mmCIF file of C-alpha atoms (C1' of nucleotides) in Angstrom:
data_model
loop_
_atom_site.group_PDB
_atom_site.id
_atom_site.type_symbol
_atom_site.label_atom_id
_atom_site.label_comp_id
_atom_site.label_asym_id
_atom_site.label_seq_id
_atom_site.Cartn_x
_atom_site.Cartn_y
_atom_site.Cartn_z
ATOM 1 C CA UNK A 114 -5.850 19.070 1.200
ATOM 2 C CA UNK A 115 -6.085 22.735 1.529
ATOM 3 C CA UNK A 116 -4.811 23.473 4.969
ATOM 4 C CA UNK A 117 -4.515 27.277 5.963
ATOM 5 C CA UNK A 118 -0.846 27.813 7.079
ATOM 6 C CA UNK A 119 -1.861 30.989 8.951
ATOM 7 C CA UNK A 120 -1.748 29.167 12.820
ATOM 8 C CA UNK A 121 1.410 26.425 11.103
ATOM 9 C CA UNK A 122 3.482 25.789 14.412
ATOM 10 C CA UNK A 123 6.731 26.027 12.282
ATOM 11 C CA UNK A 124 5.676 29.808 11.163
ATOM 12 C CA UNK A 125 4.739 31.195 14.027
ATOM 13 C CA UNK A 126 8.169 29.811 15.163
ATOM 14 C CA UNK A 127 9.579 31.511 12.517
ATOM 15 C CA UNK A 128 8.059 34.588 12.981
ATOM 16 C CA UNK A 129 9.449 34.521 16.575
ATOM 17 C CA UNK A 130 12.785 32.989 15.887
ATOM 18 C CA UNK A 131 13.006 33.669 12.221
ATOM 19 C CA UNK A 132 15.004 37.036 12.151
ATOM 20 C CA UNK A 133 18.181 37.319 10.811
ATOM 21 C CA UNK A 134 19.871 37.895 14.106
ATOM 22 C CA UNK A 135 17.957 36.194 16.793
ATOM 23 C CA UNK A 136 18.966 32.595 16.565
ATOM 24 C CA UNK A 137 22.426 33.597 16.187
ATOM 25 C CA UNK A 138 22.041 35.497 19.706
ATOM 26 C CA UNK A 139 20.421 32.695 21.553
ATOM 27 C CA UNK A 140 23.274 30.845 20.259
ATOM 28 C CA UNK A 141 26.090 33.149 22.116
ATOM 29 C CA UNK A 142 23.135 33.052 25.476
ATOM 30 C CA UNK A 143 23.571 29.458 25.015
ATOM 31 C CA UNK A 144 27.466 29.786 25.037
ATOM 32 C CA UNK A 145 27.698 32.106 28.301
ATOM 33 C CA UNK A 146 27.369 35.748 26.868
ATOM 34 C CA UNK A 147 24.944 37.818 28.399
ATOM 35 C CA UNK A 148 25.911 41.078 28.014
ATOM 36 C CA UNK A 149 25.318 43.692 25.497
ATOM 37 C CA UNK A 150 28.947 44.396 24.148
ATOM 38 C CA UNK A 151 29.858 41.084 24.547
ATOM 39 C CA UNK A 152 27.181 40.149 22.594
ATOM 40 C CA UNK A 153 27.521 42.557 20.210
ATOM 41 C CA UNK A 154 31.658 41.610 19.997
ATOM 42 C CA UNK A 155 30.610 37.809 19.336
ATOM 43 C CA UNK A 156 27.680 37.717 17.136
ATOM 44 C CA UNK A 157 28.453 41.167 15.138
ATOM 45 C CA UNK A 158 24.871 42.166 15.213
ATOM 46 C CA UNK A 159 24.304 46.166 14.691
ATOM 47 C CA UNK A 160 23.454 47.517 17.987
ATOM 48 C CA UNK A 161 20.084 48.931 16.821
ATOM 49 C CA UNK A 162 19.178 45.090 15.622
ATOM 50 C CA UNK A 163 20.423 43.837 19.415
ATOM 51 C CA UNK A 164 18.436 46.333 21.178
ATOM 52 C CA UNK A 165 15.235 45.256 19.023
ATOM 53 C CA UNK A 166 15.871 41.639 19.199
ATOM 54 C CA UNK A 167 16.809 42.045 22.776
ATOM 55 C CA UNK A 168 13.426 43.691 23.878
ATOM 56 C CA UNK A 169 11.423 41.032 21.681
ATOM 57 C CA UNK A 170 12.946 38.087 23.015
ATOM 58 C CA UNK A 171 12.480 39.191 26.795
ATOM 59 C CA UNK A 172 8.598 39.789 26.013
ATOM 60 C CA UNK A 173 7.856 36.862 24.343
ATOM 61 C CA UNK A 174 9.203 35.033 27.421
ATOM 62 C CA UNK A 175 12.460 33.267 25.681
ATOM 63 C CA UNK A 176 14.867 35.327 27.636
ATOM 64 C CA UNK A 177 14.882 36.953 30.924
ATOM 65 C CA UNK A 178 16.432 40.536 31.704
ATOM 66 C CA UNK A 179 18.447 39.788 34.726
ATOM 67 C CA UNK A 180 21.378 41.976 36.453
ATOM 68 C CA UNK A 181 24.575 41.679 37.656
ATOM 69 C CA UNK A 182 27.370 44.066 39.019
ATOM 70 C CA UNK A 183 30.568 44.126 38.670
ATOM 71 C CA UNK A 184 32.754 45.157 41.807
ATOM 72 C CA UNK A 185 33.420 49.369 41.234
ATOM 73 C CA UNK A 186 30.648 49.537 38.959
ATOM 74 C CA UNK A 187 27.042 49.917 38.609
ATOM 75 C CA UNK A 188 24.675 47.148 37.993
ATOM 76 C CA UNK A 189 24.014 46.569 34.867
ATOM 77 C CA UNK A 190 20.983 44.283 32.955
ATOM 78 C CA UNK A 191 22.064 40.852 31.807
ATOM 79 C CA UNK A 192 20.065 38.290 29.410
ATOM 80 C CA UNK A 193 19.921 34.884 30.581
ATOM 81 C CA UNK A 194 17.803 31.979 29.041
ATOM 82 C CA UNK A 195 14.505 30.680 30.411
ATOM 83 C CA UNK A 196 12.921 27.952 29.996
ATOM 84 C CA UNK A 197 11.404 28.557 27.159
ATOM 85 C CA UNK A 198 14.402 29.636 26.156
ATOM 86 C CA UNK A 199 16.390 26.874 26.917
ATOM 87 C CA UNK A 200 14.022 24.902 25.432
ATOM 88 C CA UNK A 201 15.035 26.510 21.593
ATOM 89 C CA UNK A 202 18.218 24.072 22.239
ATOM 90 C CA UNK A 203 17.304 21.768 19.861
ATOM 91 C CA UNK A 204 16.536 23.966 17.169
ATOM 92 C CA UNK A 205 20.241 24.541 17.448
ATOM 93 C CA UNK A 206 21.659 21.259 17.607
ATOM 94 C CA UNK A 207 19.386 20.134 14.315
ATOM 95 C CA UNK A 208 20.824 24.030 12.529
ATOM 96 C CA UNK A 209 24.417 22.624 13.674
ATOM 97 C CA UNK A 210 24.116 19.121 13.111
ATOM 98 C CA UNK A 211 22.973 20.231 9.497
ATOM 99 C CA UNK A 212 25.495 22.571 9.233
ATOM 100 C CA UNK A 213 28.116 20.353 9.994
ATOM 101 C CA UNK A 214 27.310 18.009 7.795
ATOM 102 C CA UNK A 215 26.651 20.167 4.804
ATOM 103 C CA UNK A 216 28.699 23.399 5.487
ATOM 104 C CA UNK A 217 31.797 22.660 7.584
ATOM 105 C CA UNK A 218 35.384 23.529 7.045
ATOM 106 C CA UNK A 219 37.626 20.275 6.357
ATOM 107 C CA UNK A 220 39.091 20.492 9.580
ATOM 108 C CA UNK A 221 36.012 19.602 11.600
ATOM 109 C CA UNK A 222 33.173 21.464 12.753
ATOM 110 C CA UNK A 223 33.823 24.219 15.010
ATOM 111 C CA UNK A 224 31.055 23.738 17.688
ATOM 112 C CA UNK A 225 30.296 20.475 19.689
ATOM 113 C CA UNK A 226 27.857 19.800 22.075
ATOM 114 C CA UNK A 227 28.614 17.608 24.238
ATOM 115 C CA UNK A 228 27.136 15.954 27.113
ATOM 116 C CA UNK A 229 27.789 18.043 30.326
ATOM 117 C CA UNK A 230 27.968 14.264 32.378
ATOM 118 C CA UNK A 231 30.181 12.194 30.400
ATOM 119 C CA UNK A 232 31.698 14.438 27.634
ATOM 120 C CA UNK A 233 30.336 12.937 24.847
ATOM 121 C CA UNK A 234 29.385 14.470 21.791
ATOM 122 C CA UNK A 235 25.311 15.218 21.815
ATOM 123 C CA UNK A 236 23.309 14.303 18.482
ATOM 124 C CA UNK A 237 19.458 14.266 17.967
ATOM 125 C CA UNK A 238 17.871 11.207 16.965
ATOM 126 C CA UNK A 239 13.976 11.017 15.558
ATOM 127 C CA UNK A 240 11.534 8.190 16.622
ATOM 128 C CA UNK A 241 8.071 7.656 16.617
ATOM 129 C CA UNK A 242 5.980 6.846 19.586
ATOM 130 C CA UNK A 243 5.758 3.298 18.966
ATOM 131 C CA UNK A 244 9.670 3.746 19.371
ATOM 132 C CA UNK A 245 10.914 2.914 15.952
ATOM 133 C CA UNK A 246 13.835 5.269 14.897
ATOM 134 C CA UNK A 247 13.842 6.707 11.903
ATOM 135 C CA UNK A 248 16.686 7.215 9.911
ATOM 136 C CA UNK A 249 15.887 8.314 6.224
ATOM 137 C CA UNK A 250 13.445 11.566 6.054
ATOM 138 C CA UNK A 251 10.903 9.621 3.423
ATOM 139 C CA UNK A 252 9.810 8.009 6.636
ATOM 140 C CA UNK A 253 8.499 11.046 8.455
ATOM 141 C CA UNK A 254 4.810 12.665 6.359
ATOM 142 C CA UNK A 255 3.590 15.512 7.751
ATOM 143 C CA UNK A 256 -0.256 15.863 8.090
ATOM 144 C CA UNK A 257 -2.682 18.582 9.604
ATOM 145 C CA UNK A 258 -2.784 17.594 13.028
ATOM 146 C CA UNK A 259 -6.272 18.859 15.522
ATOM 147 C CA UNK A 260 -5.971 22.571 15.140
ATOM 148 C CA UNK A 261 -5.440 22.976 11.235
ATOM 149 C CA UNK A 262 -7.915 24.686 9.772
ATOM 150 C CA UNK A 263 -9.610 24.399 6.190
ATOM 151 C CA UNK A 264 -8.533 27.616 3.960
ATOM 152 C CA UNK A 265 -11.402 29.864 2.123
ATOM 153 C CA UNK A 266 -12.884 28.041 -0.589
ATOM 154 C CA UNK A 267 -11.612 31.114 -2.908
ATOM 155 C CA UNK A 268 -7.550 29.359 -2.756
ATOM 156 C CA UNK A 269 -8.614 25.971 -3.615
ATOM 157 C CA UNK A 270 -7.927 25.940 -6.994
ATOM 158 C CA UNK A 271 -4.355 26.156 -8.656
ATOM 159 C CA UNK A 272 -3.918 23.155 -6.960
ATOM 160 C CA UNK A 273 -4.039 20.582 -9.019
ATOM 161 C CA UNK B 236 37.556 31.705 25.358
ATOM 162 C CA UNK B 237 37.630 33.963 22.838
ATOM 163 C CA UNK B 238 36.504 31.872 19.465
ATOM 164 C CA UNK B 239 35.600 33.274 16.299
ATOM 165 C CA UNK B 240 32.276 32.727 15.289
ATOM 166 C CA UNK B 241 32.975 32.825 11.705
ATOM 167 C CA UNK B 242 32.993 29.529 10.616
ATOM 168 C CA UNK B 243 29.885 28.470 13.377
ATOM 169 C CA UNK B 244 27.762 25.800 11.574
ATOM 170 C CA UNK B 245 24.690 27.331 12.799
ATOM 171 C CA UNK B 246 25.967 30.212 11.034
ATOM 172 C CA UNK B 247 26.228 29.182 7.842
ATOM 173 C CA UNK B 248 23.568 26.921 8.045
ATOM 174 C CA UNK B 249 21.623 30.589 9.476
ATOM 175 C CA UNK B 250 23.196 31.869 6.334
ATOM 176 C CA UNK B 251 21.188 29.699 3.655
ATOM 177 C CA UNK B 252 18.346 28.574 5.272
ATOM 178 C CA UNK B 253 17.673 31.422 7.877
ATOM 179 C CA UNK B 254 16.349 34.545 5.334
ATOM 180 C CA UNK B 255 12.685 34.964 6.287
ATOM 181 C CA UNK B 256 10.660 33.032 4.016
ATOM 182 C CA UNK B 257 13.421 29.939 3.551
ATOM 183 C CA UNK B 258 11.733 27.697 6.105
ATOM 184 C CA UNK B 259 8.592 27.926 5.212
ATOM 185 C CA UNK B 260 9.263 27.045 1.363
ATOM 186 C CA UNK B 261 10.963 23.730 2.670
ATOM 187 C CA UNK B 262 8.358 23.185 4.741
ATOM 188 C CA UNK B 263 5.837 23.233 1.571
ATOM 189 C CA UNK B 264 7.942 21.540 -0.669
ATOM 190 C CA UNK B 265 8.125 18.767 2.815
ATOM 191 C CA UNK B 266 4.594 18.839 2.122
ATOM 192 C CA UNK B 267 4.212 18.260 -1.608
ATOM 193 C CA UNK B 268 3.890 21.435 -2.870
ATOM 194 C CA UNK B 269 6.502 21.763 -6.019
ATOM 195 C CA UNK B 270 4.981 24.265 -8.627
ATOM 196 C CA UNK B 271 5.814 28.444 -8.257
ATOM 197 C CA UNK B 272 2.401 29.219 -8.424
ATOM 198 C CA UNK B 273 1.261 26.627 -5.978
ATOM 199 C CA UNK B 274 3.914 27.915 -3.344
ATOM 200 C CA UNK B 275 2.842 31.242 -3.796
ATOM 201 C CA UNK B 276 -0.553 30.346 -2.547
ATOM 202 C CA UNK B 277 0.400 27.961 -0.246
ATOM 203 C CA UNK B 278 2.902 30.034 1.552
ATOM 204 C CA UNK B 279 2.105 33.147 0.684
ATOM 205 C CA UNK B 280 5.791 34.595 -0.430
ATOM 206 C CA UNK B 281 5.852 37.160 -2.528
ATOM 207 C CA UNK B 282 6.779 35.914 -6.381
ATOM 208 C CA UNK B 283 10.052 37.958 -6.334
ATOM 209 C CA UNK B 284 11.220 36.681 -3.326
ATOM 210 C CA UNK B 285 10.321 32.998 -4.211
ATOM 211 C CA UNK B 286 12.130 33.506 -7.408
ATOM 212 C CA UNK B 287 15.580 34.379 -5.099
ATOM 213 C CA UNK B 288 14.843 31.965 -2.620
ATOM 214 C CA UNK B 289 14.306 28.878 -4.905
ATOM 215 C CA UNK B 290 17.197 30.018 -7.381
ATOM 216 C CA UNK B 291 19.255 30.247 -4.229
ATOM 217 C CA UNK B 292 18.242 26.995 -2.459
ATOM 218 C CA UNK B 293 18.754 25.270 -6.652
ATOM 219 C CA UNK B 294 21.955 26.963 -6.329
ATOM 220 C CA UNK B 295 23.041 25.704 -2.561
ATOM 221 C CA UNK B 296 21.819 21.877 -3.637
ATOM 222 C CA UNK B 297 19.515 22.115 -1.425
ATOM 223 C CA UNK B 298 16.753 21.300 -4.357
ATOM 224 C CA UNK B 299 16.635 20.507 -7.870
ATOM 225 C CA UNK B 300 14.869 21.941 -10.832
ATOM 226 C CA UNK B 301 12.958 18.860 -12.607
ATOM 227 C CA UNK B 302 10.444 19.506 -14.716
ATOM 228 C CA UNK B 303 6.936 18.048 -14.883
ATOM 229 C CA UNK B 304 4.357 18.381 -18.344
ATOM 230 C CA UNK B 305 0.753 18.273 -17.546
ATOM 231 C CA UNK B 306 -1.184 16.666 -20.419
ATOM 232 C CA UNK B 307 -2.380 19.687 -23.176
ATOM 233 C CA UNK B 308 0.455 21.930 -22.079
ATOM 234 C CA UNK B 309 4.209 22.890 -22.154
ATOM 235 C CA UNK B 310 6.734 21.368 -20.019
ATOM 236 C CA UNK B 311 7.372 23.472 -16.579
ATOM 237 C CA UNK B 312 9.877 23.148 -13.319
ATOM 238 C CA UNK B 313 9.007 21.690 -10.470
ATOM 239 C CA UNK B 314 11.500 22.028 -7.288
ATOM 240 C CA UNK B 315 11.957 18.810 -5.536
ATOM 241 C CA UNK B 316 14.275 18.294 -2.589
ATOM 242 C CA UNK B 317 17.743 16.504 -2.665
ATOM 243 C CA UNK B 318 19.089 14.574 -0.357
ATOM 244 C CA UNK B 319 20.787 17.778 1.468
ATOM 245 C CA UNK B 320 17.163 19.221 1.112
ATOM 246 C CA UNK B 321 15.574 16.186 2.879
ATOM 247 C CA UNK B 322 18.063 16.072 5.316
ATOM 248 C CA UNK B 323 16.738 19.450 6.930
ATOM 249 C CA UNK B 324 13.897 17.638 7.868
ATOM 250 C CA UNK B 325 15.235 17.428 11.681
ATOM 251 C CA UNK B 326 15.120 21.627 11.529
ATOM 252 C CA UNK B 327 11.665 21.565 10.566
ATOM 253 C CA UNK B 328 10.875 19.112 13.270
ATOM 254 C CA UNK B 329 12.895 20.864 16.075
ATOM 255 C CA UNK B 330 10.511 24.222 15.024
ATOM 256 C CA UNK B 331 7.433 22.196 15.063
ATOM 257 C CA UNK B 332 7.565 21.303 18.404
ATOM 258 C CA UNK B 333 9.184 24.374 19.726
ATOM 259 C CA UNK B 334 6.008 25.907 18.335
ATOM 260 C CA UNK B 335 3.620 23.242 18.873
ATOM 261 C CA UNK B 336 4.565 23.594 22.850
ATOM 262 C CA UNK B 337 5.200 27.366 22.863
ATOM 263 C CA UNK B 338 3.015 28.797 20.104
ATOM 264 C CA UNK B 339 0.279 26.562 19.300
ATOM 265 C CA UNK B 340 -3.819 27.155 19.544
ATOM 266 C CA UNK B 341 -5.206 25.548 22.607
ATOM 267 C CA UNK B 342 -7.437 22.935 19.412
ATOM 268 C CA UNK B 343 -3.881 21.653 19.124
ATOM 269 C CA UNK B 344 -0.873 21.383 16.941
ATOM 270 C CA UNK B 345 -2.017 22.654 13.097
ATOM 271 C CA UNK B 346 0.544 19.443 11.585
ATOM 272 C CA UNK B 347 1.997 16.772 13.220
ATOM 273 C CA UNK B 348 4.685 14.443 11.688
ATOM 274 C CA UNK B 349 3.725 10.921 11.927
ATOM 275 C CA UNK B 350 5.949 7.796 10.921
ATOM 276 C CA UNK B 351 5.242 6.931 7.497
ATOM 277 C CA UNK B 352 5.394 2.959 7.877
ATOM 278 C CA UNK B 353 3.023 3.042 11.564
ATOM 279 C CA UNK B 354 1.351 6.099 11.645
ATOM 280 C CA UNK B 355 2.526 7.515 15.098
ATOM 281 C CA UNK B 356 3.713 10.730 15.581
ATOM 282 C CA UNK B 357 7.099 11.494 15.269
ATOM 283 C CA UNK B 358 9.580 13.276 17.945
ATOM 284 C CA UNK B 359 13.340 14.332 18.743
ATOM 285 C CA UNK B 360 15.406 13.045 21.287
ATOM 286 C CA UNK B 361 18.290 14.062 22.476
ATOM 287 C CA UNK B 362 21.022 11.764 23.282
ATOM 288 C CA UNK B 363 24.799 11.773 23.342
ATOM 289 C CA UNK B 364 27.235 9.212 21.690
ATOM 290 C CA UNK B 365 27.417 7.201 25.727
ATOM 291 C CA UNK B 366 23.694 6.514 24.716
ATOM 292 C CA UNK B 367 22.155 8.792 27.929
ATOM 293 C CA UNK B 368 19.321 10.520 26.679
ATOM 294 C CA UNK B 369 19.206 14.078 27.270
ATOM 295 C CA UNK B 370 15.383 15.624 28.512
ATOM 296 C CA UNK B 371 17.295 18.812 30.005
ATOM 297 C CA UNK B 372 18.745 21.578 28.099
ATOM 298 C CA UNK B 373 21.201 22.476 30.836
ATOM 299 C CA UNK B 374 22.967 18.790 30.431
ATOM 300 C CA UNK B 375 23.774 19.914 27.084
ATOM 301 C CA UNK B 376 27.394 21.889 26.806
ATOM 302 C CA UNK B 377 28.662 23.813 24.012
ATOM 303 C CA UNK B 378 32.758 23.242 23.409
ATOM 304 C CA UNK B 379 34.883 24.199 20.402
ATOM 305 C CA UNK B 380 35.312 22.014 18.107
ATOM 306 C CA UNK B 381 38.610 20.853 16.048
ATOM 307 C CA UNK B 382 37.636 23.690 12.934
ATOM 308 C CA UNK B 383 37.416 25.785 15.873
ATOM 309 C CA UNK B 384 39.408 29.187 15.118
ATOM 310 C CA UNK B 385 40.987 31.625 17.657
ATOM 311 C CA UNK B 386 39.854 35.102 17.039
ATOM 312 C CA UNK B 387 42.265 37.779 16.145
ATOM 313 C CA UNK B 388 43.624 39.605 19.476
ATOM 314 C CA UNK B 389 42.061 42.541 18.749
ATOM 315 C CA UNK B 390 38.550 41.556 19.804
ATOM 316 C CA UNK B 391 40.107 39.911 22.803
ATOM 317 C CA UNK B 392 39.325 42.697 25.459
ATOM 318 C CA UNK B 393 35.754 43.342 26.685
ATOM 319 C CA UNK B 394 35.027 39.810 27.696
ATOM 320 C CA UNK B 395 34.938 40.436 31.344
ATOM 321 C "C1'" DA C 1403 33.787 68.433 38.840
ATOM 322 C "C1'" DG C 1404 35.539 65.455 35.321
ATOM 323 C "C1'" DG C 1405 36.409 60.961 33.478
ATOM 324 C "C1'" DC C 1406 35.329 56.206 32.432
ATOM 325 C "C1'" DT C 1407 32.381 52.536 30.836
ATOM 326 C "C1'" DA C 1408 28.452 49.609 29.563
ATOM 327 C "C1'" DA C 1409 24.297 50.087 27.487
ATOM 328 C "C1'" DG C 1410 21.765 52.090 24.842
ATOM 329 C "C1'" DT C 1411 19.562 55.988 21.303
ATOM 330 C "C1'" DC C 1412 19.894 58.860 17.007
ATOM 331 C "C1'" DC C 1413 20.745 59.548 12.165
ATOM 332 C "C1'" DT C 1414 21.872 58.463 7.644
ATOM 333 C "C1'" DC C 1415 22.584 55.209 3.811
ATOM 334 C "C1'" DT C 1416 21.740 51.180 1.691
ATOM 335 C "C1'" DT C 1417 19.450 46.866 1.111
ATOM 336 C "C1'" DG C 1418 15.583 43.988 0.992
ATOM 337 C "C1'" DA C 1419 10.527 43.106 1.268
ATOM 338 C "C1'" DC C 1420 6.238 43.739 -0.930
ATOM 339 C "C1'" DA C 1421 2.450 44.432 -4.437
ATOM 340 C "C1'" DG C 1422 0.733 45.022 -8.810
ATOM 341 C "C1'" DA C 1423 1.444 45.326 -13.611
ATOM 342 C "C1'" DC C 1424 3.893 43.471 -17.307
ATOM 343 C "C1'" DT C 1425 6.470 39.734 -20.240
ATOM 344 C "C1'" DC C 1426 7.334 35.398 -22.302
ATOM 345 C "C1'" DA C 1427 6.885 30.788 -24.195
ATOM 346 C "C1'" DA C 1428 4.304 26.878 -25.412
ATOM 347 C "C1'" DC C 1429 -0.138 24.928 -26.518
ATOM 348 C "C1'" DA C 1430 -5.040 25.247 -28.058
ATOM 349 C "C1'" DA C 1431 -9.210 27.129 -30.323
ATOM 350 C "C1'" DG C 1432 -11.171 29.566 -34.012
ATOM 351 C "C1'" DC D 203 -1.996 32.244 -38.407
ATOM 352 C "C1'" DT D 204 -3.898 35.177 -35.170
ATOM 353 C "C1'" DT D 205 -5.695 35.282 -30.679
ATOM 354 C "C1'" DG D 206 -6.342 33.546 -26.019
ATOM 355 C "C1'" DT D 207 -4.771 31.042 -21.943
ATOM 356 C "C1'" DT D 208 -1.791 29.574 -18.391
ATOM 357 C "C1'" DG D 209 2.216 28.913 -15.497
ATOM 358 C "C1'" DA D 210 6.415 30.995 -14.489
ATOM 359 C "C1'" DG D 211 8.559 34.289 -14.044
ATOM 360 C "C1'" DT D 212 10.574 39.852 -14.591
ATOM 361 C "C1'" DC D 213 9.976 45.026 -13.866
ATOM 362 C "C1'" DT D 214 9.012 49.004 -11.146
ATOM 363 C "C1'" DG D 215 8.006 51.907 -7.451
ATOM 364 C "C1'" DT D 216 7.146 52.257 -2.453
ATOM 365 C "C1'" DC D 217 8.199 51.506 2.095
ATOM 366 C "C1'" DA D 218 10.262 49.006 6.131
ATOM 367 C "C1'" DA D 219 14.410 46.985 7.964
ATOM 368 C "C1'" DG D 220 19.354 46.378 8.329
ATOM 369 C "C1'" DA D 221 24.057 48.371 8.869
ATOM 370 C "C1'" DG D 222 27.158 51.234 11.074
ATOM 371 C "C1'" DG D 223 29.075 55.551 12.944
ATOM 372 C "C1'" DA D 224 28.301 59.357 16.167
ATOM 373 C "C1'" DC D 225 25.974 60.772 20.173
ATOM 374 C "C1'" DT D 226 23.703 60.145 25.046
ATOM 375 C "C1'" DT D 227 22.968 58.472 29.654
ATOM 376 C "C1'" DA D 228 23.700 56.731 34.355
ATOM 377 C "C1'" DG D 229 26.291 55.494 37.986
ATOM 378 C "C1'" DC D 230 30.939 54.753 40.152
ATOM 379 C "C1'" DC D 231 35.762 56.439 40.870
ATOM 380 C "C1'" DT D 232 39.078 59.371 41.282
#
DNA sequence: AGGCTAAGTCCTCTTGACAGACTCAACAAG
DNA sequence: CTTGTTGAGTCTGTCAAGAGGACTTAGCCT
């Protein structure tokens, strides 16, 4: 049971997703804001950490430098989502549905998602492919799936 | 259209679980792994950060110190997950397969979830409360929500 | 030419990550 | 009862990253 968590799908997410900032950016993406002040104005992240989460995000593929212009002005670049950006949405419902149920304010939570087609509110739900839903996290074991690899011999000990 | 992010539940939930190394601890102690030294190995944190992280995450509720004697030698803790611990399991899942379709080695996902009670893997859906299920990101619609707070006017210029 | 504005860069200060050595409290062996 | 061992930390010094204010740049508009 010594698995190496060097190629773990959930770290290298983390290493691309992981920074303090970044999630909280694709967040204000997913809410409209595209723009460098804007996004600095929303989120509050330093300008220096924008420009360098900025410039990783567009060449890892998870957003997209785009432009737009403004009538009287010059163009200027805008950040918009791609598909592998848009894709990270679920990462945010499961951080918000979390969040509200373990951080909110009394009054409510302060961010819905909600179905674009019929309004209603948007909630992830886990199943297994034999389509049983699961409800209670004891139900869900994680094992190392096809690409896990063994680690070096030397770290198998301490373990029990 | 001008909402303070303050009180955003992906935020706060950012704000405990999103420091660097956070994730991956839950995802070891997910996987079994509830001794310092093991974690250290395992995920390769440094100690002093493991020490803040776990103190933190005792602190937050998000586990629980227990304690665990192996036969021949002195009592020690062990960090286990409570039920607001568990309960970030859909996170965890939501970065898996972000990573296991973005990120992944072409062998295959490194760890898969798999339903405890039938042995097939495990996935998110997204559906909203009408029962449609949601396979595109751009169905999906962020709104404020009732603890939804106006921003002060003074950060109401630069948005367009 | 001079001004305005969005989008950066530059510079400094502080905070946090990291690694390796050190400490501390049982228990066990001599 | 002294010494060794082991797991779980703390201490210390170095170095990278974050935070935030001032400065720069490029095009459009008087």
């Amino acid at each position: 049971m010594d698995w190496s968590p060097e190629n773990c799908s959930i770290a290298r997410t983390l290493g691309l997703l992981g920074e303090k900032w970044t999630l909280v950016i694709l967040r204000d993406v997913f809410g409209g804001i595209r723009r460098f002040n804007d996004l600095i104005e929303y989120s509050g992240v330093p300008r220096q950490v924008l420009t360098n989460r900025l410039s990783v995000l567009v060449e890892e593929g998870i957003l997209r430098r785009d432009s737009y212009q403004e009538p009287g002005s010059r163009a200027r670049p805008e950040y918009r989502l791609t598909e592998k950006g848009l894709d990270t949405y679920r990462i945010l419902i499961a951080l918000r549905e979390w969040g509200d149920r373990y951080v909110a304010d009394p009054e409510g939570p302060p961010l819905e998602h909600l179905h674009r087609d019929c309004g209603a509110p948007v909630t992830l739900t886990v199943r297994c492919a034999e389509g049983h839903e699961i409800h209670d996290p004891r139900e869900v074991v994680g094992r190392p799936g096809p690409g896990a690899v063994r680690r070096s011999a030397k770290a198998a000990s301490g373990t029990k």
